[in-house]
XYZ file of C-alpha atoms in Angstrom:
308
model
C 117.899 93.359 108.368
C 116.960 91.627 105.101
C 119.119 92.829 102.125
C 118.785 93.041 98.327
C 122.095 94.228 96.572
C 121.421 94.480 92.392
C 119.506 91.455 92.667
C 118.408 90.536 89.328
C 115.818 87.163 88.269
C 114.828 86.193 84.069
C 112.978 83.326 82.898
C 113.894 82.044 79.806
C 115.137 85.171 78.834
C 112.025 87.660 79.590
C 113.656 89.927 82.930
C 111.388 89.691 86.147
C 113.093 91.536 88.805
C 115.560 93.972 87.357
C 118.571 94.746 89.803
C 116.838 95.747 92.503
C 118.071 97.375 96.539
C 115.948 97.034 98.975
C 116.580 96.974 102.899
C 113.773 95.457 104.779
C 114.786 97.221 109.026
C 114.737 94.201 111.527
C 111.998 93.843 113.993
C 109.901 95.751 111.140
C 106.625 94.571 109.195
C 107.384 95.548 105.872
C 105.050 95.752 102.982
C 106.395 95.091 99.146
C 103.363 96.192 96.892
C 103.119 96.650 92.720
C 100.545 95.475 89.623
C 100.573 92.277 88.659
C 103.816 90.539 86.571
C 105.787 93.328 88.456
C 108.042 90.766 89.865
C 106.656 90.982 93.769
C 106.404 86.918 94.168
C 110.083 85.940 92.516
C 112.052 88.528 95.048
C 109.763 87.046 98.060
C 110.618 83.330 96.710
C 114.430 84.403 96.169
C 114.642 86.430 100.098
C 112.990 82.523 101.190
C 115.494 80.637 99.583
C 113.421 78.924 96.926
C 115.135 80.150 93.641
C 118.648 81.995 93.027
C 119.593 85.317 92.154
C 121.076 85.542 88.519
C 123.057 88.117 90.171
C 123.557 89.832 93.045
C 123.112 89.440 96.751
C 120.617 88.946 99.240
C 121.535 88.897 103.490
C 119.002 87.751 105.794
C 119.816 88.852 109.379
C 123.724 88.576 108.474
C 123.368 85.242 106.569
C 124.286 85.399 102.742
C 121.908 83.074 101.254
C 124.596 82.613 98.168
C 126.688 80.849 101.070
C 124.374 80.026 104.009
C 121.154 79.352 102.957
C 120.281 76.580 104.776
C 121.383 78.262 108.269
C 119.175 81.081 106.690
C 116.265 78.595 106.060
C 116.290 77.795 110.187
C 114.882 81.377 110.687
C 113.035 81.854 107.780
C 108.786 81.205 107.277
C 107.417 81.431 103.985
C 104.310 81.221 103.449
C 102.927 81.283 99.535
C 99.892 82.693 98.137
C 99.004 79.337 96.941
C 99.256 75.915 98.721
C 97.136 72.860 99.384
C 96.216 70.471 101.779
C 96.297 66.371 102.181
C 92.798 64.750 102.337
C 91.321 63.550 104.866
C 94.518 64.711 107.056
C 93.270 66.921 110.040
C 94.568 70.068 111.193
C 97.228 68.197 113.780
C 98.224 66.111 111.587
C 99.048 68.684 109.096
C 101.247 70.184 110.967
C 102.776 67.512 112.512
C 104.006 66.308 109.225
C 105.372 69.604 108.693
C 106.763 69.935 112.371
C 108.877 67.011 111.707
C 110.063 68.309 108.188
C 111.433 71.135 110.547
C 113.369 68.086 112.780
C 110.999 68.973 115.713
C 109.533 65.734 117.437
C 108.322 64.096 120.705
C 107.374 66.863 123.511
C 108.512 69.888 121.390
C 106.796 69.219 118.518
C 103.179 68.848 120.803
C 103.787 71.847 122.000
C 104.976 73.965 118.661
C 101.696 72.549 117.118
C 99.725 73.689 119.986
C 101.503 77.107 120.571
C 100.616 78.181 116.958
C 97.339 76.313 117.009
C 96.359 78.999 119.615
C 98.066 81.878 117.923
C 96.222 81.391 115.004
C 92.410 80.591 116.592
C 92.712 76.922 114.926
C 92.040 74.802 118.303
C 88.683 74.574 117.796
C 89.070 73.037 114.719
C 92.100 71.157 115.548
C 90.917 67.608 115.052
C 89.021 68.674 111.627
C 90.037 67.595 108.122
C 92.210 70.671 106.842
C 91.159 70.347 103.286
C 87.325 70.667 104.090
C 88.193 74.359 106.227
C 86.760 77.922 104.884
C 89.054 79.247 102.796
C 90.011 82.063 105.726
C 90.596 79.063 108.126
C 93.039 77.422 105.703
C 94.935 80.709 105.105
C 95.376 80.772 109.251
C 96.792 77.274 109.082
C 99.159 77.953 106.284
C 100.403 80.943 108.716
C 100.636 78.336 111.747
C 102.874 75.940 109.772
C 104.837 78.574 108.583
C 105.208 79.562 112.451
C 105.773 76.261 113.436
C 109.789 76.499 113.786
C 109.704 79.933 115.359
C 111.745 81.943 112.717
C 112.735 84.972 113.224
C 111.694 86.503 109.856
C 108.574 85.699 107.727
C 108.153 85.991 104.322
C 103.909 86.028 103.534
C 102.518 86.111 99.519
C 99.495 87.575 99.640
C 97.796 85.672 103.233
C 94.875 87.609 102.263
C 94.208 87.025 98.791
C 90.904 85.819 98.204
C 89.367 86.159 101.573
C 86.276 87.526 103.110
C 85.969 91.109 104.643
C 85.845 88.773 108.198
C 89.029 87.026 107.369
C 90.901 89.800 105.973
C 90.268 91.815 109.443
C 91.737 88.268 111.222
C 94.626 88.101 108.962
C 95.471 91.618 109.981
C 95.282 91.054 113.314
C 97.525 88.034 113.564
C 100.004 90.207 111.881
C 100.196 92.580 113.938
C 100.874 90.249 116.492
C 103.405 89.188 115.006
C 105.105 92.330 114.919
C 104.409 92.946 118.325
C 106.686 89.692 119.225
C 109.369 91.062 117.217
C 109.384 88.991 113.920
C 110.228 90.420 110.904
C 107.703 90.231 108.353
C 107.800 90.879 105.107
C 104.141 90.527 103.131
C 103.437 91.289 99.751
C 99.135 92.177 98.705
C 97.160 94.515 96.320
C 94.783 95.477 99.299
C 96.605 98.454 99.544
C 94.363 99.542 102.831
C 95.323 96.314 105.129
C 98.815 97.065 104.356
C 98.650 100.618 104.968
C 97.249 99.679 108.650
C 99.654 96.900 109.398
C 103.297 98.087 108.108
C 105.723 100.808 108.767
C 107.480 100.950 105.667
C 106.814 99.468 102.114
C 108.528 99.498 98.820
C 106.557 99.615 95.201
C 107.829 97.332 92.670
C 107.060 97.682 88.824
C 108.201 95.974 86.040
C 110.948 94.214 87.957
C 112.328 97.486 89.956
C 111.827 99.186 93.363
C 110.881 102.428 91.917
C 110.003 104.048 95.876
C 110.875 102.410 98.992
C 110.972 104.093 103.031
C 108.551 104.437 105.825
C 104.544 105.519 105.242
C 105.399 108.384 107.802
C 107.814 109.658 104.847
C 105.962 108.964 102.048
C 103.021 110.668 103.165
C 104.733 113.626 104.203
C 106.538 113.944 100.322
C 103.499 113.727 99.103
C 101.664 116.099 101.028
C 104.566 118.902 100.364
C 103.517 118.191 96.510
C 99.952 118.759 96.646
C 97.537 118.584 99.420
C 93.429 118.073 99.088
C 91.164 119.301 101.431
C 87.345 119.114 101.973
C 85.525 122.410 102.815
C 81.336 122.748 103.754
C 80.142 126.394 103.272
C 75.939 126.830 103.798
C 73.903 125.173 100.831
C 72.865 128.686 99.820
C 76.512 129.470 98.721
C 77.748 125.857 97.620
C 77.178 126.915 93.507
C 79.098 130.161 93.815
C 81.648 129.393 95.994
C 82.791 125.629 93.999
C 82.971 128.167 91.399
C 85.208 130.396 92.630
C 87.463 127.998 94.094
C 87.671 126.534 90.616
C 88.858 129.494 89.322
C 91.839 129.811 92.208
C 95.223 129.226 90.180
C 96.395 126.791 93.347
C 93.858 124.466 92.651
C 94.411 121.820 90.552
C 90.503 120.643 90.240
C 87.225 121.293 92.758
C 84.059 119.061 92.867
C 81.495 119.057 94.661
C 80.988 116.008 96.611
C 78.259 115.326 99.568
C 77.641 118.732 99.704
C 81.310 119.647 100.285
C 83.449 121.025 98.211
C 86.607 118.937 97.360
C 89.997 120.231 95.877
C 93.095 119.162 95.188
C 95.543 121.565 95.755
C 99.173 122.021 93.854
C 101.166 122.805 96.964
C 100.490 122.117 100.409
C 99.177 125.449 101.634
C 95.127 125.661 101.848
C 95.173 128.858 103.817
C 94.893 130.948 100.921
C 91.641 128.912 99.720
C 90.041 129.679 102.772
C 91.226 133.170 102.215
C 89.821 133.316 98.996
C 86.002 132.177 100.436
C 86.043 134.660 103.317
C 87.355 137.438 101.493
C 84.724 136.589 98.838
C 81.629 137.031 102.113
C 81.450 132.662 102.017
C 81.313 131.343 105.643
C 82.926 128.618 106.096
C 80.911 125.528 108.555
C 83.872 123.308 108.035
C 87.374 122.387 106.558
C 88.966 118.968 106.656
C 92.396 117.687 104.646
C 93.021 114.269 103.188
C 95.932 112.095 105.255
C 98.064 110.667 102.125
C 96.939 107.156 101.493
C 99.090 104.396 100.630
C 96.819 104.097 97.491
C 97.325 107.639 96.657
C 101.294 106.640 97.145
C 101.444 104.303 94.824
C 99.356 105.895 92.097
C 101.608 108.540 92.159
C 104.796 106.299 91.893
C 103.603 103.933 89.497
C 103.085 104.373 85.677
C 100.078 101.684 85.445
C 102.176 98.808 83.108
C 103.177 95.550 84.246
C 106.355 93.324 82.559
């Protein structure tokens, strides 16, 4: 498990993450969301080792990186949101230099660069200068030198910022492979919907403190038991009078009309008496559907909207 005791981070005096717990489970892919300035970046660059705490503690699979962190930085990735490339240095040779920063050479390091050349799709572009790749492609073989030494956890800033609705979907996909082998991945990204299909728990950070952390399952389910939306179709002939009555139900908290539906959000989480309400009122009802909690509806309800 990764660890955050009152971990706390300024610069020159101006507070970027404030204090915070967090518990990232083993084996899990975790997803640490929040607005911009909200101090996502400086806890991933302080759980990789890169910068110190002002105060506090941070564990990384039982190491305390106060104490251990270069044991820690054997089975740790990190992989930043920005990075660049040599020219005129191909793909192989990229990560070469890199395998060898990790101590790897000879045999092993052949076959690290060409185990994570085929993870990450790259081998067809293997022998190809790395700085003139798609933007998508150079992403993937950021990930592949992070996964060059094997570690055991990885810590990803935003792999999917900037790329195309193509690359985003590959992106996913390699990260859910990596759960699948058992790393533990923590990934920070304001596309709320590619985290939402890739982790299992996430935390929301804003201005410098975890203000909800725990598993989708859960957060979904609190939020549902606070209000619930559902979508309900009724014959054209009886759309106008029945959006207004539900309108007028005290439960709801507002009704449109949307694609010929009618759309409310509810203040509790029963609809049964809205559908109540139509029949009793002669309104047949053709169809009812509810809205799953989102992870963007999640974090619009935890956060205020302000950044540090």
């Amino acid at each position: 498990m990764i660890a955050l005791e009152k971990v706390t981070k300024s610069y020159d005096g101006k507070v970027a993450v404030d204090a915070i717990d967090l518990a990232v489970p083993a084996g899990s892919v975790f997803g640490l969301i929040g607005p911009n300035g909200a101090g996502k970046t400086t806890t991933l660059k302080m759980i990789a080792t890169l910068i110190k705490p002002d105060a506090g503690r941070i564990t990384v699979l039982g190491l305390d990186l106060g104490r251990e962190a270069r044991a820690a930085r054997r089975i740790l990735g990190y992989m930043p949101d920005q990075f660049g490339t040599f020219r005129s240095v191909s793909c192989v040779e990229y990560l070469e230099f890199f395998g060898r920063a990790h101590g790897l050479r000879g045999a092993d390091l052949g076959h690290r660069v060409g185990a994570v050349l085929e993870l990450t799709d790259l081998g067809a572009v293997r022998d190809e200068a790395a700085a003139a790749l798609s933007t998508g492609m150079r992403q993937r073989l950021c990930l592949a030198k992070t996964l060059l030494h094997d570690p055991r956890v990885l810590v990803l800033d935003e792999p999917a910022s900037g790329l195309d609705p193509r690359a985003r979907i590959e992106i996913r996909s390699l990260l859910k492979e990596l759960g699948r082998m058992g790393k533990t991945v923590i990934v920070s990204s304001h596309i709320l919907a590619d985290l939402e299909e890739i982790c299992s728990d996430v935390a929301i950070i804003e201005r410098g403190k975890v203000v909800w952390g725990g598993s989708l399952a859960e957060a979904r389910k609190e939020l549902r038991a606070q209000r619930l939306e559902v979508a309900v179709e009724v014959p054209e002939e009886d759309l106008v009078r029945a959006a207004e009555l539900v309108r007028g139900l005290e439960l709801v908290e507002r009704a449109e009309v949307v694609d010929g539906k009618i759309v409310a959000k509810l203040r509790g989480p029963d609809g049964n008496r809205l559908l109540e309400a139509l029949i009793g009122a002669g309104i047949e009802i053709l169809g009812v559907s509810q809205e799953r909690a989102s992870l963007e509806a999640i974090f619009l309800e935890r956060t205020k909207g302000v950044v540090s």
